[in-house]
Short mmCIF file of C-alpha atoms and ligand atoms in Angstrom, two decimals:
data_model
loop_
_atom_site.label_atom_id
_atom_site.label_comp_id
_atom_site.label_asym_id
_atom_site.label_seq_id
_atom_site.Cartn_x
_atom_site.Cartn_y
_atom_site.Cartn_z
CA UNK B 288 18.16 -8.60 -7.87
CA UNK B 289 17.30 -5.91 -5.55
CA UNK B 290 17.84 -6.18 -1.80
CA UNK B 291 20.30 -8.46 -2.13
CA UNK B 292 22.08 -8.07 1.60
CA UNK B 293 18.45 -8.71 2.64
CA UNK B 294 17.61 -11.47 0.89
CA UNK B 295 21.56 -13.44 2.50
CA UNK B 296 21.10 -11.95 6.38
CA UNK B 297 17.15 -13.60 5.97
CA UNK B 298 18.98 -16.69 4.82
CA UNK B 299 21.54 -16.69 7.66
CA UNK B 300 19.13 -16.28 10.21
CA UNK B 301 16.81 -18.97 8.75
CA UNK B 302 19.77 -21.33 9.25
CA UNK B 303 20.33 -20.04 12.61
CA UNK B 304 16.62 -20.92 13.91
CA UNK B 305 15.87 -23.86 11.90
CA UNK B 306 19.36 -25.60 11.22
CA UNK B 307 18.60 -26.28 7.82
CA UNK B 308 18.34 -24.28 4.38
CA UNK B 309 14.73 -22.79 3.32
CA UNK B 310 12.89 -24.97 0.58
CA UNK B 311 11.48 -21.80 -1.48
CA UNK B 312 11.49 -18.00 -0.89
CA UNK B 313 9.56 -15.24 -2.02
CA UNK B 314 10.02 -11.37 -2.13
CA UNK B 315 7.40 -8.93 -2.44
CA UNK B 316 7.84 -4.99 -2.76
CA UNK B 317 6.31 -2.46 -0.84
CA UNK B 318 4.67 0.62 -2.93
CA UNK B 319 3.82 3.88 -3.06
CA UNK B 320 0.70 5.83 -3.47
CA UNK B 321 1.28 8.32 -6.37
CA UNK B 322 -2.27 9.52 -7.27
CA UNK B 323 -5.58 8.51 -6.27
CA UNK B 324 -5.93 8.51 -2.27
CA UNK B 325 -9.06 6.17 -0.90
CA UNK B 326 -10.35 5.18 -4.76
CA UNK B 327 -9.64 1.93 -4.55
CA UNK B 328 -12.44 1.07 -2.39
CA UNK B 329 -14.73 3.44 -4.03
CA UNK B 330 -14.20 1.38 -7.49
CA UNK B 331 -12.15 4.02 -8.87
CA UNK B 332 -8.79 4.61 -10.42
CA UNK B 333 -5.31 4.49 -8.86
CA UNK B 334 -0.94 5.43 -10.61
CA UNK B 335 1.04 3.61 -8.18
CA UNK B 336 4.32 1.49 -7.87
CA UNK B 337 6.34 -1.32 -6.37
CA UNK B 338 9.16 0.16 -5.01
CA UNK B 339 12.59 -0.43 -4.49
CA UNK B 340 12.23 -2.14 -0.22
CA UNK B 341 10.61 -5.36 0.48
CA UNK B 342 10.05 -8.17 2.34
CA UNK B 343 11.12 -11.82 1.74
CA UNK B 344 9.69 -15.20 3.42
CA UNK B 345 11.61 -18.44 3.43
CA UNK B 346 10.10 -21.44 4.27
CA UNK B 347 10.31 -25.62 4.25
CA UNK B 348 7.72 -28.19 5.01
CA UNK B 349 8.01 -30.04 8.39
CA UNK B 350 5.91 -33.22 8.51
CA UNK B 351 4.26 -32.22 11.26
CA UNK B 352 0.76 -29.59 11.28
CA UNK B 353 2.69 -27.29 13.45
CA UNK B 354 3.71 -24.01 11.69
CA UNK B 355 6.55 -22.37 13.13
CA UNK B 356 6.63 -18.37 12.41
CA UNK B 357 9.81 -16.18 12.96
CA UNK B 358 9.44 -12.55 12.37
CA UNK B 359 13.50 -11.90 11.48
CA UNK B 360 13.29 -8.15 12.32
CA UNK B 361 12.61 -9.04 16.08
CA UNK B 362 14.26 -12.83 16.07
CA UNK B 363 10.82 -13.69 17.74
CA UNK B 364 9.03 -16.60 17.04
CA UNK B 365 5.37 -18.07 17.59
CA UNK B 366 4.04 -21.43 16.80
CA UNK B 367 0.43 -22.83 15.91
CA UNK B 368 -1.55 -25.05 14.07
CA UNK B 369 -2.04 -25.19 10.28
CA UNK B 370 -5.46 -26.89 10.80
CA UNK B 371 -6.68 -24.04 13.70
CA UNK B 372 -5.42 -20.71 12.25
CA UNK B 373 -7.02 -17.66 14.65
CA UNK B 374 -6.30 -14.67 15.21
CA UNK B 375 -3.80 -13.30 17.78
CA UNK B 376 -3.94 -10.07 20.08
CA UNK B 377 -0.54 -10.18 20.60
CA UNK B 378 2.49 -10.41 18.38
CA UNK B 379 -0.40 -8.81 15.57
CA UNK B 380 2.67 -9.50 12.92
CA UNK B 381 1.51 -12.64 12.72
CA UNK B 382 -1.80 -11.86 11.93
CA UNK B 383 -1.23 -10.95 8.41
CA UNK B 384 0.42 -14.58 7.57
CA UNK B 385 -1.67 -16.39 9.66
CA UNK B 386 -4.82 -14.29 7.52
CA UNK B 387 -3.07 -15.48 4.42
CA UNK B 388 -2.46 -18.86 5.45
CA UNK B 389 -5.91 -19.23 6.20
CA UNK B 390 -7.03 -17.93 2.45
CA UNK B 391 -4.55 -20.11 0.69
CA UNK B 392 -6.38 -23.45 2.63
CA UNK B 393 -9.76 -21.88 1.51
CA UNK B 394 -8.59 -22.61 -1.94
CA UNK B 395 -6.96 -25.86 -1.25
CA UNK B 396 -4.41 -28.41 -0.18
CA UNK B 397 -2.52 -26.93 2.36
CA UNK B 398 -1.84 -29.84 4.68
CA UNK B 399 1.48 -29.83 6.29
CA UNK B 400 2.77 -27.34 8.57
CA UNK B 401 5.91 -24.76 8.02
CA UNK B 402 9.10 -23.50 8.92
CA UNK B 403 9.09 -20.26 8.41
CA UNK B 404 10.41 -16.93 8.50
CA UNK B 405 10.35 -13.13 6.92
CA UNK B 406 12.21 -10.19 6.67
CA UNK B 407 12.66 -6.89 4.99
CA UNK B 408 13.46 -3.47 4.86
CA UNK B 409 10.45 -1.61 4.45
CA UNK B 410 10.20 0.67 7.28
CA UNK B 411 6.75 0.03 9.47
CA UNK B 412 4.33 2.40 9.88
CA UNK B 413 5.78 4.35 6.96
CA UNK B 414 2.37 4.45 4.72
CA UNK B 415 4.39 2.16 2.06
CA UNK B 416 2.45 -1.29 2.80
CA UNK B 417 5.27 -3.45 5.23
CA UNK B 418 1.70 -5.73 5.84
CA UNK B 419 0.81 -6.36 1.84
CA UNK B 420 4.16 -6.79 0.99
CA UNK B 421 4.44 -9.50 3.49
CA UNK B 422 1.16 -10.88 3.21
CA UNK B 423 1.94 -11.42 -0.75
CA UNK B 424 5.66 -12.89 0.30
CA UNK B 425 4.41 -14.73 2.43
CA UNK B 426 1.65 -16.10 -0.13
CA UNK B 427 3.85 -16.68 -3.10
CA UNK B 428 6.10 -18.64 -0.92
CA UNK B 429 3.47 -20.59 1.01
CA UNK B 430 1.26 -21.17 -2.20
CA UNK B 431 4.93 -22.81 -3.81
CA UNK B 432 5.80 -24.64 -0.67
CA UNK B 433 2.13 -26.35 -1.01
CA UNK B 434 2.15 -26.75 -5.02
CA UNK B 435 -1.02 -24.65 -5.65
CA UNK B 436 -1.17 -22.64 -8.91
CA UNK B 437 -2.71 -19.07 -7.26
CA UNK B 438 -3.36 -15.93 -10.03
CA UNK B 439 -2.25 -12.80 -8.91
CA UNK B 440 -5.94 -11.35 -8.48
CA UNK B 441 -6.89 -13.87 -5.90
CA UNK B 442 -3.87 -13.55 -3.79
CA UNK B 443 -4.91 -9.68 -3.67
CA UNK B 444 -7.55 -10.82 -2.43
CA UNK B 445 -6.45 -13.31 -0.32
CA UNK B 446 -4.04 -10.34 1.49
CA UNK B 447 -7.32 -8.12 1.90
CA UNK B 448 -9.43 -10.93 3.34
CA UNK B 449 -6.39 -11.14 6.00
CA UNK B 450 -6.39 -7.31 6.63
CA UNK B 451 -10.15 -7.43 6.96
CA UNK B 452 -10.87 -10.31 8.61
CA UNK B 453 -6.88 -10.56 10.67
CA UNK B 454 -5.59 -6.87 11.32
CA UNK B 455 -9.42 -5.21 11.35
CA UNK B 456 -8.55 -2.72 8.31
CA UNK B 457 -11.20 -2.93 5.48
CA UNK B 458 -8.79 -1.73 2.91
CA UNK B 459 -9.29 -2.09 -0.75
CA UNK B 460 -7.00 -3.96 -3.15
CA UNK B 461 -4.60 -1.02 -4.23
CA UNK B 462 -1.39 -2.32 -1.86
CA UNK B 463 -1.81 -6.36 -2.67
CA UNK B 464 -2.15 -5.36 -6.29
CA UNK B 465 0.69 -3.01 -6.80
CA UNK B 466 3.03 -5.28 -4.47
CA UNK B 467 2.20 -7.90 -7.50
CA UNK B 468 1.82 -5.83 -10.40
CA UNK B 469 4.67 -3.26 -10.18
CA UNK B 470 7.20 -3.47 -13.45
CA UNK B 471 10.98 -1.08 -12.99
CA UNK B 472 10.66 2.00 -14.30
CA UNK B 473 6.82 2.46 -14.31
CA UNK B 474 3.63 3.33 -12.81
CA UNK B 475 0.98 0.94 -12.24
CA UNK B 476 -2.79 2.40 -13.63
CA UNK B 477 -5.22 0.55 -12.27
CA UNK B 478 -9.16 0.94 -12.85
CA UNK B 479 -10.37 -0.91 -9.53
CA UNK B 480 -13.89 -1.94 -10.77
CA UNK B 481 -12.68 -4.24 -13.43
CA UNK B 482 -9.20 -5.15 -11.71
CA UNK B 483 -7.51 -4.33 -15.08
CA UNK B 484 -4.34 -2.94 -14.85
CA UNK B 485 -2.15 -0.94 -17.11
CA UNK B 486 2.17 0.08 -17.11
CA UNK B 487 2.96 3.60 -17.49
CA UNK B 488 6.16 4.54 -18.16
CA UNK B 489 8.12 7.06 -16.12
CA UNK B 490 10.37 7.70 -18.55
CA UNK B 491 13.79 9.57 -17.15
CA UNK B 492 13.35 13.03 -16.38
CA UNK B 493 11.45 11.93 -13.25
CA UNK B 494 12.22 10.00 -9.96
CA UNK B 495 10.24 10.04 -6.48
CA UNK B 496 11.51 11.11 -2.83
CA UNK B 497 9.62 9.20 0.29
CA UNK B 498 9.58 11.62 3.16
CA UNK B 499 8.81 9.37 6.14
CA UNK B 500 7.58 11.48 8.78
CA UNK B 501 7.64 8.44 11.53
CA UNK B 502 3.84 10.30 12.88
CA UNK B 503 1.21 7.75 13.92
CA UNK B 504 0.05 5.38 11.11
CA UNK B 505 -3.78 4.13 12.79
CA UNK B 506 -5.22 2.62 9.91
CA UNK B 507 -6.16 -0.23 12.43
CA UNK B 508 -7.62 2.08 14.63
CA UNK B 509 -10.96 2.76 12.78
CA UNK B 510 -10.20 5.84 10.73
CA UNK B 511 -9.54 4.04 8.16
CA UNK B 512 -12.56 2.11 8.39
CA UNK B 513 -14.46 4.98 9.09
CA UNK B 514 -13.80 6.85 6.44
CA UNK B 515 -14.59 3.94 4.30
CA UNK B 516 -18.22 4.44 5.84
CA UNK B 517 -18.65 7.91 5.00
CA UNK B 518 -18.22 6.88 1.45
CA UNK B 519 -20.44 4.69 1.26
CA UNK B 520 -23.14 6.95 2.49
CA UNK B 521 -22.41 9.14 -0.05
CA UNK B 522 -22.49 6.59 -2.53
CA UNK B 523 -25.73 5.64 -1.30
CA UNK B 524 -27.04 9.19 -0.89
CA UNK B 525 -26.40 9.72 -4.76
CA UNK B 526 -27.83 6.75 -5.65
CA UNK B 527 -30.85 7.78 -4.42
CA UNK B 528 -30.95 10.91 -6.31
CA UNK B 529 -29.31 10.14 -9.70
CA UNK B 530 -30.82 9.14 -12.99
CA UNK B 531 -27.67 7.07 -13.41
CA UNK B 532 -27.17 3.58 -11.74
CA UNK B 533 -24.33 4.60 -8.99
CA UNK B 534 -22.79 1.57 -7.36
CA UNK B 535 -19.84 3.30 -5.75
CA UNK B 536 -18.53 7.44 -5.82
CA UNK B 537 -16.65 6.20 -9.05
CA UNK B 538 -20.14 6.51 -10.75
CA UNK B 539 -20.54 10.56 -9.29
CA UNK B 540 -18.83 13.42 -11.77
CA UNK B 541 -17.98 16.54 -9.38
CA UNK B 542 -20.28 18.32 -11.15
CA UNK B 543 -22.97 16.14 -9.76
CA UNK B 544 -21.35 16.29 -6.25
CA UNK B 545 -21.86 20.45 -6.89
CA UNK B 546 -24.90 20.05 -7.92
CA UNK B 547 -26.67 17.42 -5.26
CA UNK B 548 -24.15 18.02 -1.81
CA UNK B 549 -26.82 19.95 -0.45
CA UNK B 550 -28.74 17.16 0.70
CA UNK B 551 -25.96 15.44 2.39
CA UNK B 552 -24.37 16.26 5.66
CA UNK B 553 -21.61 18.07 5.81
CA UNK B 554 -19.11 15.54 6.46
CA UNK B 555 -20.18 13.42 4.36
CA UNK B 556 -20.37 15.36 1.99
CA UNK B 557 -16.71 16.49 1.91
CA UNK B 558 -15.53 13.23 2.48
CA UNK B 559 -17.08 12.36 -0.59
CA UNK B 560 -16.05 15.13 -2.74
CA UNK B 561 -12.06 13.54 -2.01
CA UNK B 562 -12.40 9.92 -4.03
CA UNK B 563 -14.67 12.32 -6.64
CA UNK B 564 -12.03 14.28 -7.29
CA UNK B 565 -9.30 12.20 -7.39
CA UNK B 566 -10.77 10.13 -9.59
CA UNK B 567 -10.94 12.64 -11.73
CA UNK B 568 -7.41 13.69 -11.54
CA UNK B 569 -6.14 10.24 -12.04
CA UNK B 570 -7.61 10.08 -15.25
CA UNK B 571 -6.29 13.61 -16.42
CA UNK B 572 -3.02 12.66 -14.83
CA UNK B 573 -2.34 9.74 -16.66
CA UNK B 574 -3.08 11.85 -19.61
CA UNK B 575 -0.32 14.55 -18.31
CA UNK B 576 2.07 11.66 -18.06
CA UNK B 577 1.54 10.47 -21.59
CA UNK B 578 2.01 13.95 -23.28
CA UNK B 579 5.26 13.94 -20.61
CA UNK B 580 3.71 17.28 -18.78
CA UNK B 581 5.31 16.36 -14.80
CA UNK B 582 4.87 19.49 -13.83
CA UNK B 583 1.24 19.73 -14.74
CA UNK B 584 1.20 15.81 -13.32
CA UNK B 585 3.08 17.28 -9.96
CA UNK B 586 0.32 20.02 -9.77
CA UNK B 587 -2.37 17.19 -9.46
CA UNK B 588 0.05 15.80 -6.29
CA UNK B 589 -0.34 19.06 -5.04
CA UNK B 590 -4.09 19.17 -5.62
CA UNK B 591 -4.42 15.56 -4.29
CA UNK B 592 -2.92 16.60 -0.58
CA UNK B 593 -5.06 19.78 -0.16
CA UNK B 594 -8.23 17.81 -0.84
CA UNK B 595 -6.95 14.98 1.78
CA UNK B 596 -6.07 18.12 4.35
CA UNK B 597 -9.02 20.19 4.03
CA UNK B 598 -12.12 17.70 2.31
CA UNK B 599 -11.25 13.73 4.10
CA UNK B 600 -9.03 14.96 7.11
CA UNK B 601 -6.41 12.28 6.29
CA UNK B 602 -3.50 14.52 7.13
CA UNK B 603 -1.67 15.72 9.90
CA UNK B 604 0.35 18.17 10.84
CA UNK B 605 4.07 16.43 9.78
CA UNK B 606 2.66 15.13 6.46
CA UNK B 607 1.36 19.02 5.24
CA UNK B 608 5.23 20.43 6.93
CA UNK B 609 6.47 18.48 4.39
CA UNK B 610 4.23 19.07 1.48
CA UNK B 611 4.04 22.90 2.03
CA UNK B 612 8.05 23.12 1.93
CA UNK B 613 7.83 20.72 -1.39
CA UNK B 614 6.12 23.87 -3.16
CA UNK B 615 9.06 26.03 -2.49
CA UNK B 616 11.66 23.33 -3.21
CA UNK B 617 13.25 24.07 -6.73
CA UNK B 618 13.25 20.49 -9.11
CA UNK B 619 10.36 19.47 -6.81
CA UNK B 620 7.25 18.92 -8.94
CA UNK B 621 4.77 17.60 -6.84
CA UNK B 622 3.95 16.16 -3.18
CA UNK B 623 1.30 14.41 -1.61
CA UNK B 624 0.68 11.81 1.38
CA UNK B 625 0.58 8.22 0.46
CA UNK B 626 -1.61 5.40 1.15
CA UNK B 627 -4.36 5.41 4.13
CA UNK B 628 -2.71 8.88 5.58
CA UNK B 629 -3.16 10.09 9.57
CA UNK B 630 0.99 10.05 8.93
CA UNK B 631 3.51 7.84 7.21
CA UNK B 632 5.06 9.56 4.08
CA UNK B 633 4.90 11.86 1.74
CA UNK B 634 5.85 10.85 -1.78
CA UNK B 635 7.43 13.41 -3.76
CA UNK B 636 8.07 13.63 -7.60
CA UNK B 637 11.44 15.40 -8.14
CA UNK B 638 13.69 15.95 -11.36
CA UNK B 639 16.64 13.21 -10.99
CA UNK B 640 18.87 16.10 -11.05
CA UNK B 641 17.45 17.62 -8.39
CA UNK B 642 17.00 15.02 -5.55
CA UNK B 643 19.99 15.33 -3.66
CA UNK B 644 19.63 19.05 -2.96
CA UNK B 645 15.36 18.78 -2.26
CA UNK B 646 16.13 15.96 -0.08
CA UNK B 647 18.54 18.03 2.43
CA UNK B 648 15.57 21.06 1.88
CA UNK B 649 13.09 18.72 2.68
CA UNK B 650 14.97 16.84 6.05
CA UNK B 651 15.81 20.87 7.04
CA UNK B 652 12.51 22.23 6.72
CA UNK B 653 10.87 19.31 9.06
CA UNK B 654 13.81 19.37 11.37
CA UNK B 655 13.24 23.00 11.65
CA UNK B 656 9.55 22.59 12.72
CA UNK B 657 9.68 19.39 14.52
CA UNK B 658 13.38 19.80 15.94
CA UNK B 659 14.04 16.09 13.92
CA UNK B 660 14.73 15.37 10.22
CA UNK B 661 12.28 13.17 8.41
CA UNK B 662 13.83 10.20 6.64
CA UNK B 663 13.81 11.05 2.59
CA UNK B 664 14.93 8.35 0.30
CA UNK B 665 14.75 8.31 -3.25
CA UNK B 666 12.53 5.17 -4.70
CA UNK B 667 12.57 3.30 -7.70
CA UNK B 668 9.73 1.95 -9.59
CA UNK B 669 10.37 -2.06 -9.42
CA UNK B 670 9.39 -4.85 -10.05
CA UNK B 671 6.37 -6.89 -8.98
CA UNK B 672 6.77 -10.14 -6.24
CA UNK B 673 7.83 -13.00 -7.31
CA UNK B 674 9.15 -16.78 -6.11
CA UNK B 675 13.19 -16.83 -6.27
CA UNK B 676 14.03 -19.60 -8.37
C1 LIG K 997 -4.34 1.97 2.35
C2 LIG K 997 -5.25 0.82 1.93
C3 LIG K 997 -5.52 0.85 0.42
C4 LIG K 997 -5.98 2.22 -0.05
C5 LIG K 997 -5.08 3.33 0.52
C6 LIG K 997 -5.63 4.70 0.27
O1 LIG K 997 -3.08 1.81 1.81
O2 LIG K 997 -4.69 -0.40 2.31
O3 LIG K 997 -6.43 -0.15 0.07
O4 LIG K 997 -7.31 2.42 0.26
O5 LIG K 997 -4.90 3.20 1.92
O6 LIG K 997 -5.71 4.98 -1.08
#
């Protein structure tokens, strides 16, 4: 089992607060963005994968309605009511289990309140989903803990209901899905307008480096949401001047963005070239991969983090450092940001061989422009959540 040392300090700690052993646990992995940045929301295509840090949630009925929360990274703890779950402006952590509490009761039977507590090693504000993978641990555990029967698609969406409607992001399903969907060793295709998902193999001649810069993650802030918006205007704007039914930018080829951009503002208009053209490269990617072309797959990383610099402004500074001294890495075969960008990490597909010496490169050539290494650590496709028997 992975995270092992995690998975016994969480269980010392419960003990510690509660005096007693935890009735279930769950873990759930965090994952990484490989290709296809903002498509999820657009109804597109996304490769992704579980990786190899996650969080786990223990937790045991009390007969009471009051829920007792822990957060085991901070040893802090806040208390409220199964039957009035609201959101809090303070201690926003436990937003995202109060959001999922509150889904699980919209499907039924939760009727007793909890002891609980989580904790993990994903590193916050790193762009690899510390919120999904603790909304879906914290689901799978609460779900067992109340004897419901909930299928992985709607506790997705119960973890996006709690980022919309708890933490104020209107993300799409892409980090609840690959948190549940991830299998070792692969990449997880999904086409996000049927929800189908597919496993892609890695196979060995590649591995990924995370780069986390530590720069401001403000997905919560409204640029997320924002950019979201744009999108939709442009989906709009082509719907109105299409032959073709378009419900989202999934339905728009580039060649029709060339072709019909004029009439759209600027902005928009680049904005909406991004999810186009990813789209479009997540389909020939998954191609590359199954013909076992990485480099021309790494290329389309490449590809992927100009059009987030220069078309949907989703970079910064620290994220293009770090892809920019990827090109000149030897073994390094792509780089790109991952996830809802403005900072976190850059994920960065490497020859196993190889990642040892491109890790020191890559630390050295951010340390020598921001006078501090970034934190690279090689990941591991893994394995979906699941309850710990
Ligand atoms: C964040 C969101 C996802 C997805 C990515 C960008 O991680 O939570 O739904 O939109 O950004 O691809």
């Amino acid at each position: 089992m992975v995270n092992e040392a995690v998975r016994k300090e969480l269980i010392a700690k419960y003990r510690k607060v509660f005096e007693r052993d935890p009735e279930v646990m769950a873990y759930a992995p965090g994952r990484i963005e490989v290709l296809g940045n903002h498509t999820d929301y657009n109804e597109g295509f996304v490769l992704s994968a579980a990786i190899n840090y996650g969080t786990f949630f223990a937790a045991a009925r009390n007969a009471e309605k009051a829920c007792r929360l822990v957060a085991g990274d901070l040893m802090k703890e806040v208390a409220f009511d199964v039957g009035a779950i609201s959101r809090s402006s303070v201690d926003t952590w436990q937003n995202y289990v109060k959001g999922t509490l509150a889904g699980l009761a919209e499907v039924g039977g939760v009727e007793h309140g909890f002891d609980g507590m989580f904790f993990g090693n994903i590193p916050l504000g790193s762009g690899l989903s510390s919120s999904a993978a603790l909304e879906m641990s914290a689901g799978l555990a609460l779900a067992r803990l109340y004897g419901m029967e909930v299928d992985k698609l709607t506790l997705a969406r119960i973890g996006q209901k709690a980022e919309h409607a708890y933490a104020g992001c209107k993300c799409g399903l892409l980090d609840q899905l690959s948190s549940l969907a991830g299998q070792p060793g692969c990449l997880v295709k999904t086409d996000f307008r049927t929800l189908k998902y597919e496993t892609v193999a890695l196979g060995g001649d590649a591995c990924f480096l995370m780069c986390n810069t530590h720069a401001k993650h403000a997905l919560v802030d409204g640029a997320y949401n924002e950019l979201r918006a744009s999108c939709e205007q442009g989906a709009g704007y082509f719907a109105s001047v299409l032959r073709h039914p378009v419900k989202a930018l999934r339905d728009v080829s580039m060649a029709e963005w060339v072709l019909y951009r004029g009439g759209l503002e600027a902005l928009v208009a680049d904005r909406s070239a991004h999810p186009i053209g990813e789209n479009e490269r997540v389909l020939r990617g998954a191609g590359l991969l199954a013909s076992g072309d990485l480099n021309g797959f790494g290329a389309l990383m490449f590809d992927s983090h100009e059009s987030s610099r220069r078309l949907f402004g989703n970079s910064c500074e620290e994220l293009d450092v770090v892809v920019d001294a990827a090109k000149k890495i030897p073994g390094v075969m792509g780089a790109r940001l991952s996830g809802g960008g403005f900072g976190g990490s850059v994920v960065v597909l490497a020859h196993p061989r190889d990642v040892e010496t491109a890790s020191v490169a890559l630390a050295n050539a951010y340390a020598a422009r921001f006078g501090k290494a970034c934190d690279v650590s090689i990941i591991s496709p893994s394995a979906g959540a699941y309850v710990l028997e």
